[in-house]
Coordinates of C-alpha atoms in Angstrom, one line a residue:
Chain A
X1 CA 0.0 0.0 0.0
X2 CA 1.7 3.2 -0.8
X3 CA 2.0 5.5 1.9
X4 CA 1.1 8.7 0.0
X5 CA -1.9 8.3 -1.8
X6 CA -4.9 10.1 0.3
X7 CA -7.0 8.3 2.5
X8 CA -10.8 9.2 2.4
X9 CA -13.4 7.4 5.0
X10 CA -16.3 6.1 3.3
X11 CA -18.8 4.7 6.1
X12 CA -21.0 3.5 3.3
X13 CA -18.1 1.6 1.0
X14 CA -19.9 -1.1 -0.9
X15 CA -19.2 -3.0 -4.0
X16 CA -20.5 -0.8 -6.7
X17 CA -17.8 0.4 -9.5
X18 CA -18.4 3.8 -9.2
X19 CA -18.9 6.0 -5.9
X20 CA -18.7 8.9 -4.5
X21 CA -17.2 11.2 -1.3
X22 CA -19.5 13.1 0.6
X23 CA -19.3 15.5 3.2
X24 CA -15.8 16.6 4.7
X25 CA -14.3 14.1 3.1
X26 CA -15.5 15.4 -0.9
X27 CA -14.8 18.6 0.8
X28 CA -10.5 17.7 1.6
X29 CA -10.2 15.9 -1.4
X30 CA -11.5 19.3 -3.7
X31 CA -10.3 22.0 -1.7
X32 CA -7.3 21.2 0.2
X33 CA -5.6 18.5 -1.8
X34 CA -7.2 19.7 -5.2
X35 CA -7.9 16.4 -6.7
X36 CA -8.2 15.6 -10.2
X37 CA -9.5 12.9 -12.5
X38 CA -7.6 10.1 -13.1
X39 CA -5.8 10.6 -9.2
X40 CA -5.2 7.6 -7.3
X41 CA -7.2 7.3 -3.6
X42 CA -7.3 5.0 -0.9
X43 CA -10.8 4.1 0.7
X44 CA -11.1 2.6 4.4
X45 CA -15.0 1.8 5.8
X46 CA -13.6 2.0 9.0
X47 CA -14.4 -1.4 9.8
X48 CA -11.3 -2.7 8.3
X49 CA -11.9 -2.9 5.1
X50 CA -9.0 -0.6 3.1
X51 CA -9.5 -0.1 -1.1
X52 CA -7.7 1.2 -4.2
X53 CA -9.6 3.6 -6.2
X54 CA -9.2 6.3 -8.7
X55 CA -11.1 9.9 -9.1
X56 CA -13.8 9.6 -11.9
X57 CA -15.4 12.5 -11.8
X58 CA -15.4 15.8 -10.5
X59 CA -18.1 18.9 -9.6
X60 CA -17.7 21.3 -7.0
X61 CA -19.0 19.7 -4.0
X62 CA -18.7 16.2 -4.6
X63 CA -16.1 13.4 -5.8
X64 CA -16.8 10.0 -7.6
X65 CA -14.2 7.4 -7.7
X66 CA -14.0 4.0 -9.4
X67 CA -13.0 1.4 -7.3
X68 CA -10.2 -0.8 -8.2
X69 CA -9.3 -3.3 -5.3
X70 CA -9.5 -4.6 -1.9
X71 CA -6.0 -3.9 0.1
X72 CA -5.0 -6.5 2.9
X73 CA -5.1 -4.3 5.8
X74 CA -1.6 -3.3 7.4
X75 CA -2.7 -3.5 11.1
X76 CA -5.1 -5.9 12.7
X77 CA -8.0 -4.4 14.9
X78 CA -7.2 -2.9 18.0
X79 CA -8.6 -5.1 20.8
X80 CA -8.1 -2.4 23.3
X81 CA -11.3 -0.3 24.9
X82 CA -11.0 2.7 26.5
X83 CA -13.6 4.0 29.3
X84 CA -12.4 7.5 30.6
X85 CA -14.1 10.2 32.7
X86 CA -13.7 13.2 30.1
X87 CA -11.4 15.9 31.7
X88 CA -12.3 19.1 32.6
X89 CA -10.3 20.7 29.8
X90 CA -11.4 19.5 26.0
X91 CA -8.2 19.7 24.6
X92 CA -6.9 17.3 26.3
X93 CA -9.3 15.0 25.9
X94 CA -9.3 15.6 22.3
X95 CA -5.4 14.7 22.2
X96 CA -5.4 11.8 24.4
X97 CA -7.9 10.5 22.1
X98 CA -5.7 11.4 19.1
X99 CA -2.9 9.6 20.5
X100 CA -4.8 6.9 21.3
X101 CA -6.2 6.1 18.0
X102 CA -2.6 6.5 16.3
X103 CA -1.7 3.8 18.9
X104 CA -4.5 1.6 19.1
X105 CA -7.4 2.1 20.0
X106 CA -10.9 -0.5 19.5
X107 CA -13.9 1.5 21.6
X108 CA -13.9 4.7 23.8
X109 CA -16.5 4.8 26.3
X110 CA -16.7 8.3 28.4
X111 CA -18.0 7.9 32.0
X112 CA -19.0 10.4 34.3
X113 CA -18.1 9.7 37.7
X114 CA -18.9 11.2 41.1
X115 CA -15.7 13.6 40.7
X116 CA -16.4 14.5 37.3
X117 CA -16.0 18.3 36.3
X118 CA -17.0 17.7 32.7
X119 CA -20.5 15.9 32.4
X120 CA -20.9 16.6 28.7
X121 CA -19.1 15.9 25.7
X122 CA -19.7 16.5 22.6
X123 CA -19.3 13.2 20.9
X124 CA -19.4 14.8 17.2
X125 CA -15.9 16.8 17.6
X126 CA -14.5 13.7 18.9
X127 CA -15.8 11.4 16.0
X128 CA -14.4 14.0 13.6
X129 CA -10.8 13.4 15.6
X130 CA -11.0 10.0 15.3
X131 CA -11.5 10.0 12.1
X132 CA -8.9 12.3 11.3
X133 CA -6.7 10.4 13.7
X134 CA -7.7 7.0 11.8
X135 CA -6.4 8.6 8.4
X136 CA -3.5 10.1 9.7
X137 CA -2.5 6.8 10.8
X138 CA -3.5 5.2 8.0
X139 CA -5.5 2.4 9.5
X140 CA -8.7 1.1 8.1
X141 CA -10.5 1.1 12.1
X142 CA -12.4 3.5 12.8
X143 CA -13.0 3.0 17.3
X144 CA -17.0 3.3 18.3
X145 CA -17.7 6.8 20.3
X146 CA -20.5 6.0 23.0
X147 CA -22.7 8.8 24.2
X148 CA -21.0 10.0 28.3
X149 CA -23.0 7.3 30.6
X150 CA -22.6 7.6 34.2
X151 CA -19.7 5.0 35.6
X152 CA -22.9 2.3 37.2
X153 CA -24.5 2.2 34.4
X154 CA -21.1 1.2 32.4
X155 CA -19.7 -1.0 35.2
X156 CA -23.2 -3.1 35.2
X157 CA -23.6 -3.4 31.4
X158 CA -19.3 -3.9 30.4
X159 CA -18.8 -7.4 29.5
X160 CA -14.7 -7.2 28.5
X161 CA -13.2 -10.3 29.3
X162 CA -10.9 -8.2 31.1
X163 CA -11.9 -4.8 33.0
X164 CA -8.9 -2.9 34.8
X165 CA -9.2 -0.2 36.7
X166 CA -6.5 2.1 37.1
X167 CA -6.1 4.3 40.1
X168 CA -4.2 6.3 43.1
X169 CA -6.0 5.5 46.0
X170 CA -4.1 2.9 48.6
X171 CA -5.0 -0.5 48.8
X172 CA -3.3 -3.4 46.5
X173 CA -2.8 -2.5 42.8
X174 CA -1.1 -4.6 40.1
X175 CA 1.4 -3.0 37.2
X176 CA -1.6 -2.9 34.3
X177 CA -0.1 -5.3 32.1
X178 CA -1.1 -6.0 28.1
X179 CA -2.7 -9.4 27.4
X180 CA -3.5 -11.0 24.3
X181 CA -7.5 -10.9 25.2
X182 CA -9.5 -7.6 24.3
X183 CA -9.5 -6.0 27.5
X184 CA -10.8 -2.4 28.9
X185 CA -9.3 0.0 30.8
X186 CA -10.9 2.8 33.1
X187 CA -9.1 5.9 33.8
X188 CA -10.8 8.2 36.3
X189 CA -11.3 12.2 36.6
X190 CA -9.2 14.9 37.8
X191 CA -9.7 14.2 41.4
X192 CA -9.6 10.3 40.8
X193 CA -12.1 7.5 41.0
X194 CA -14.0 7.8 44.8
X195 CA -13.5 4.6 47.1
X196 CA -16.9 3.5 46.5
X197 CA -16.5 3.8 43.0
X198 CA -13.5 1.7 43.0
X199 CA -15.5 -1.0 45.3
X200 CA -17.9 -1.4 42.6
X201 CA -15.8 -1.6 40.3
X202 CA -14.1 -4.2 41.7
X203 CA -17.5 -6.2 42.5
X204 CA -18.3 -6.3 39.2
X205 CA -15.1 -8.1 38.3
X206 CA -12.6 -5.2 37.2
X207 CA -9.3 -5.9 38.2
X208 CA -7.4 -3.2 40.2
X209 CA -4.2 -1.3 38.2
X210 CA -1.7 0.6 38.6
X211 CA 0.6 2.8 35.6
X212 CA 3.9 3.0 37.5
X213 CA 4.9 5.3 39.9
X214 CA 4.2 8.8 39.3
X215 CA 0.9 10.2 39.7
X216 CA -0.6 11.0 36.1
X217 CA -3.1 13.0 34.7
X218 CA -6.3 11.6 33.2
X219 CA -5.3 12.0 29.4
X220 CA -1.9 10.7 30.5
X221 CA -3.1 8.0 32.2
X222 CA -4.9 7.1 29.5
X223 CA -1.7 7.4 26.9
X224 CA 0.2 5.3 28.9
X225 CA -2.5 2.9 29.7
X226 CA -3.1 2.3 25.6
X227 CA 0.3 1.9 25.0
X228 CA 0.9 -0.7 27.8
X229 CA -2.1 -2.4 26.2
X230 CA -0.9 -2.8 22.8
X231 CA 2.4 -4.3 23.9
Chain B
X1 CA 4.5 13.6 52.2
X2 CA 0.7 14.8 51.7
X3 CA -0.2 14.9 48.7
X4 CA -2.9 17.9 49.3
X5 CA 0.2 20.8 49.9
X6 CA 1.3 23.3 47.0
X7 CA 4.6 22.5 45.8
X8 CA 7.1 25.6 44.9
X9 CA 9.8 25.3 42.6
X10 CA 12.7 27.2 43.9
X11 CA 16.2 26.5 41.9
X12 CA 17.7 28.9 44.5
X13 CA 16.7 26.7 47.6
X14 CA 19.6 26.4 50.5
X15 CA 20.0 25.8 53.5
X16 CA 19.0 29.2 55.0
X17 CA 16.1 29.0 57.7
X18 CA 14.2 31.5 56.1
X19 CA 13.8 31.8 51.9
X20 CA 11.8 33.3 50.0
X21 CA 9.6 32.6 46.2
X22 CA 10.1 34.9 43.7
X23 CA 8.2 35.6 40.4
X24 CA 5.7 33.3 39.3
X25 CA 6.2 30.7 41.9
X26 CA 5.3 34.1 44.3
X27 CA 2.5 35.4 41.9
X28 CA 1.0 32.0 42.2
X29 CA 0.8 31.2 45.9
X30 CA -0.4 34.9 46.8
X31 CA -2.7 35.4 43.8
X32 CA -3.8 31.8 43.3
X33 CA -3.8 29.9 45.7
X34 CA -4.5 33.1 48.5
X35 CA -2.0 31.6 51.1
X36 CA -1.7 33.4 54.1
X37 CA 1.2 33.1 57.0
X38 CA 1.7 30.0 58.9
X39 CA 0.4 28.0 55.4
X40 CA 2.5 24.5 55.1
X41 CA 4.3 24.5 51.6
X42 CA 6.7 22.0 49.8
X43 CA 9.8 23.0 48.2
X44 CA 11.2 21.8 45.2
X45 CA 15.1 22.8 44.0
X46 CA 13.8 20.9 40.4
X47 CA 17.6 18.4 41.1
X48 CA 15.8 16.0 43.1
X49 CA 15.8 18.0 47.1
X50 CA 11.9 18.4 48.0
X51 CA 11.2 20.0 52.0
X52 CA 8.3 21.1 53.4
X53 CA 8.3 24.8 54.6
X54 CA 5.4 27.4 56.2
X55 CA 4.7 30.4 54.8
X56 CA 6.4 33.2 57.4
X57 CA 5.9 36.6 56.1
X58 CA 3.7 37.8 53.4
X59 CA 3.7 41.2 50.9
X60 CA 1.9 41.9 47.9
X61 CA 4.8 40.6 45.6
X62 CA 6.6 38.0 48.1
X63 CA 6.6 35.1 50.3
X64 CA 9.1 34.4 52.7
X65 CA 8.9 30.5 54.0
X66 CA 10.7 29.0 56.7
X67 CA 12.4 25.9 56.1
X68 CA 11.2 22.7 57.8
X69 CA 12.9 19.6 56.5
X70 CA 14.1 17.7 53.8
X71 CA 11.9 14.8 52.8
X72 CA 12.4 11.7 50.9
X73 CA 11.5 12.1 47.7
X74 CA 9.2 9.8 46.0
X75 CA 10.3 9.2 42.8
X76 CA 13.8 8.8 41.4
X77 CA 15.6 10.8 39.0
X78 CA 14.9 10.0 35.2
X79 CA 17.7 8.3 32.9
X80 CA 15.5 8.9 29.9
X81 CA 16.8 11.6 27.7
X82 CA 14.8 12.5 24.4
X83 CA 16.3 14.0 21.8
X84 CA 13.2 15.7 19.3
X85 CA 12.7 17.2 16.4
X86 CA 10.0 20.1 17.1
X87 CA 7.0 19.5 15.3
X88 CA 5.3 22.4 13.5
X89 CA 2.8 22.7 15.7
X90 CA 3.9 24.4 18.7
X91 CA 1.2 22.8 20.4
X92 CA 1.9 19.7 20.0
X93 CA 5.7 19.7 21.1
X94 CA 4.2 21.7 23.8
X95 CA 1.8 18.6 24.9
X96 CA 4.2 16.1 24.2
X97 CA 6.9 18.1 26.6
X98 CA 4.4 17.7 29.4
X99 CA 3.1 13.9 29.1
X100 CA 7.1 13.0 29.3
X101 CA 7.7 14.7 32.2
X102 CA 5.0 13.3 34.0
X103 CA 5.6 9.8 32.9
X104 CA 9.6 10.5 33.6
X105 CA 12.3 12.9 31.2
X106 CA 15.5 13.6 33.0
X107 CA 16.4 15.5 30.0
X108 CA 15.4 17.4 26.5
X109 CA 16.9 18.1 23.8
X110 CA 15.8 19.8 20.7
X111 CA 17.3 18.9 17.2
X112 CA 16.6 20.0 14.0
X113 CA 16.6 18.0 10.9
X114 CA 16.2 18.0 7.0
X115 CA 13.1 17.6 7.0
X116 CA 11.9 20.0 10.1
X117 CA 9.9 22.3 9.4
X118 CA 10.5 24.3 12.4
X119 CA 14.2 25.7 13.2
X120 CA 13.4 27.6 16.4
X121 CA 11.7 27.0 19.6
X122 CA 11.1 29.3 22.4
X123 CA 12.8 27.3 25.6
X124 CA 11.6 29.9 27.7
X125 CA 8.3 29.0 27.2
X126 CA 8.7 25.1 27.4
X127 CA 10.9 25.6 30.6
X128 CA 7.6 26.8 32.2
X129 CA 5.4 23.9 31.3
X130 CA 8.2 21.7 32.3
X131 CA 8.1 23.6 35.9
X132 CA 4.3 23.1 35.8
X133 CA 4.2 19.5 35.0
X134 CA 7.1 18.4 37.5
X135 CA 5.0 20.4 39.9
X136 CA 1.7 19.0 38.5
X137 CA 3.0 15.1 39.3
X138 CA 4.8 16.4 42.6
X139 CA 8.2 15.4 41.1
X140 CA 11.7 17.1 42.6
X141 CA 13.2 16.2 39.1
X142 CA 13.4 19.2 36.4
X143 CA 14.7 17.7 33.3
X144 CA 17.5 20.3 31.6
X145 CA 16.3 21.8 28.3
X146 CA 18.9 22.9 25.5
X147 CA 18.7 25.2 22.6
X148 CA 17.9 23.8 19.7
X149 CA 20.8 21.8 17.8
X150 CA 21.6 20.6 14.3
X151 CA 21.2 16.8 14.6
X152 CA 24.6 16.3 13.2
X153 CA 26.1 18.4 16.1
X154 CA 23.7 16.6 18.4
X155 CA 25.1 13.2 17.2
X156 CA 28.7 13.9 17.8
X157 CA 28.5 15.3 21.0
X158 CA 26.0 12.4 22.7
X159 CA 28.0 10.8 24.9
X160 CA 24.7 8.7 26.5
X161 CA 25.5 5.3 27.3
X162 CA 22.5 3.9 24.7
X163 CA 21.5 5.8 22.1
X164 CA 18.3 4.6 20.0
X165 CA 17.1 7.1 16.7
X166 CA 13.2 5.8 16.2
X167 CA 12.6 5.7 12.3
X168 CA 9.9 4.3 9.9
X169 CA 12.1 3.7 6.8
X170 CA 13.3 0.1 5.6
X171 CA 16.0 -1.3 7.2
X172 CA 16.8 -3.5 10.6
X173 CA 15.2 -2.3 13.5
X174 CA 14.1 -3.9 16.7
X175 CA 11.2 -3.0 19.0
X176 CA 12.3 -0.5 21.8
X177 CA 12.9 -1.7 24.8
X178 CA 13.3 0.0 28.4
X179 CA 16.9 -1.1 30.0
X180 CA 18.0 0.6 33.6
X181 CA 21.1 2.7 32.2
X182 CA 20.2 6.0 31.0
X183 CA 19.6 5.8 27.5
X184 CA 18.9 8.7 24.6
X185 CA 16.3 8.4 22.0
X186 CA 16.4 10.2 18.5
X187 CA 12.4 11.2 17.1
X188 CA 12.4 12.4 13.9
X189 CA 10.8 15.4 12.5
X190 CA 7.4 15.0 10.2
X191 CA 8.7 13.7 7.3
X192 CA 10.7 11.3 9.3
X193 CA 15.1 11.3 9.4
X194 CA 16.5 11.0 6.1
X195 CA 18.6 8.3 5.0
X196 CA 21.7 10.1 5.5
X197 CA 20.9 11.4 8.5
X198 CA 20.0 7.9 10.2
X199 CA 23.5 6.5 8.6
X200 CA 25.0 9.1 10.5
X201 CA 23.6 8.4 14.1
X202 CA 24.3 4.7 13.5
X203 CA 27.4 5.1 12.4
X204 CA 28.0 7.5 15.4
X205 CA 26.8 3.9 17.7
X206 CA 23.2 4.6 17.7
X207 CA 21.1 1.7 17.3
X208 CA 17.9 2.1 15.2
X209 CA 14.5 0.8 16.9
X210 CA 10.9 1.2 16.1
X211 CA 7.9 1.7 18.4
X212 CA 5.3 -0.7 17.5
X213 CA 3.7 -2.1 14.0
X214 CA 1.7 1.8 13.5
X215 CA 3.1 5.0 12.0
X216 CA 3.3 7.8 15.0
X217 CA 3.3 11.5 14.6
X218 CA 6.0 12.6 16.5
X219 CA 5.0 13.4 19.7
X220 CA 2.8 10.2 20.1
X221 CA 6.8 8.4 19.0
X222 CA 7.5 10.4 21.6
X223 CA 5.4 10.0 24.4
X224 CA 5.7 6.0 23.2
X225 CA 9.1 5.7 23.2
X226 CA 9.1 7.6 26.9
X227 CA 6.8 5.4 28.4
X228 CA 8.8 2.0 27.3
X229 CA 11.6 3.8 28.4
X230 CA 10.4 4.2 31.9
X231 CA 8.9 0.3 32.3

């Protein structure tokens, strides 16, 4: 797969010869990287699946492209699922969820917790991140965005195989560690999880972690937490 | 040490029984954080001394503190030393600068490259948001900061004991791996090192290494390649 051909996302990618960009993504392909007939495109669903194509046709808000062939994806799906009390600050939520997605990232769930500044997110701006995040890396998985739920109602419904939670407070805590089963990690609010929180948690089957030493913010928590994951 | 009292950063700190904070650091706990006398404090010299202190005299630009005693600190110093590229984006370096102190930098180095698009960097400005995130994950460790460099200068003068440049081209690389003696890491500008320049560091002892099977922008290498350093 070459490396410098643009990557559009195309949700509704089907099998049909000829299609066609919409959206912010007709939008990139005319105005920013001024595409012309006959260009060469890549096409990701976002659900793994990653295409040749070429530019067929061209009007001033939207671009059609012929699709050649199915590409063998170069990175397998990211098992790894992220549930993490947005922080108080957008930006860095918005990064850490960048960084994430370049590093592998399956499914972000945001929880509200009973520290929680931040109680409302809006999921759009961080679907348009992702995407971009997605292309930029070019990788043909796009993670699922759920709607902020508070942290009971994600504890009781979460059926990972694995469920870590990661956080300050005293009692015993194990170095989170990657393993080779999908697993999801919770990162807490500025302020951290509350004990009670942490007890349900636990009840419920989530494993107690820890990310080394240092104390870490939220977003940086999260980084390091992806990263260990994908090991 | 609680975990609850504001740290200071004061590079100046001696043994004298009664110091003062100057500039920010002052600005901070009188307009901030409102402390008033006989307030504890914790004192940072940013080379690995923290002590706790009480405020002992108050003005509308100073605070004089009394010195307690010295504490143990909690975490110790970092071997990691990264040796960037700045990206573009101030932001971004800006970002990345503060997710590698928290997870553990003991020093920074700027370096610029062929392909860099930025040449200067205000170190003024990332000394401060290294101050505030040593402060922020109540470490006594402030990692040194140097100018920017040309890499080839860079090169010849690293005299760390491992030195790893982190590249996406073809060629032998293996997986970066922490190890306990300090140990440099080269990340490339966007647009990655060029050929030449990688030839160089290697033939200068450094030993290439990626960071995983995905493509990183350069501060996520970054905050990667920091985090694996630090297991």
């Amino acid at each position: 797969m070459s490396k410098d051909l643009p990557l559009f996302y195309v949700p509704e990618l089907n099998s049909e010869r000829f299609q066609y960009l919409v959206g912010d993504e007709a939008t990139h392909g005319i105005r920013v990287l001024r595409l012309e007939v006959d260009d060469e495109i890549l096409i990701t669903d976002g659900r793994g699946r990653m295409s040749s194509g070429v530019i067929a046709s061209k009007s001033k808000r939207s671009l059609d492209f012929e699709l050649l062939e199915d590409l063998e994806p170069e990175h397998k799906e990211p098992g790894f699922h992220l549930a993490i009390a947005p922080t108080k600050n957008m930006d860095r939520l918005e990064f850490c969820v960048e960084k994430c997605i370049e590093i592998g990232l399956g499914k972000l769930s945001l929880v509200i917790c009973q520290n929680s500044e931040r109680r409302q997110v809006r999921v759009d701006r961080l679907q348009k991140i992702a995407i971009s995040a997605m292309k930029q890396s070019r990788a043909a998985f796009l993670p699922d965005i759920s709607e902020p739920l508070p942290i009971s109602d994600f504890i009781s419904h979460e059926r990972s195989e694995d469920l870590f939670i990661a956080h300050c407070r005293t009692g015993e805590r194990e170095f989170l560690k990657s393993n080779s089963s999908p697993a999801c990690l919770l990162i807490g609010p500025e302020g951290d999880f509350t004990e009670s929180e942490i007890e349900e948690a636990v009840a419920n089957g989530a494993k107690p972690v820890h990310l080394g030493p240092k104390r870490l913010r939220t977003e940086t928590a999260a980084i390091v937490g992806c990263t260990l994951m994908n090991l």
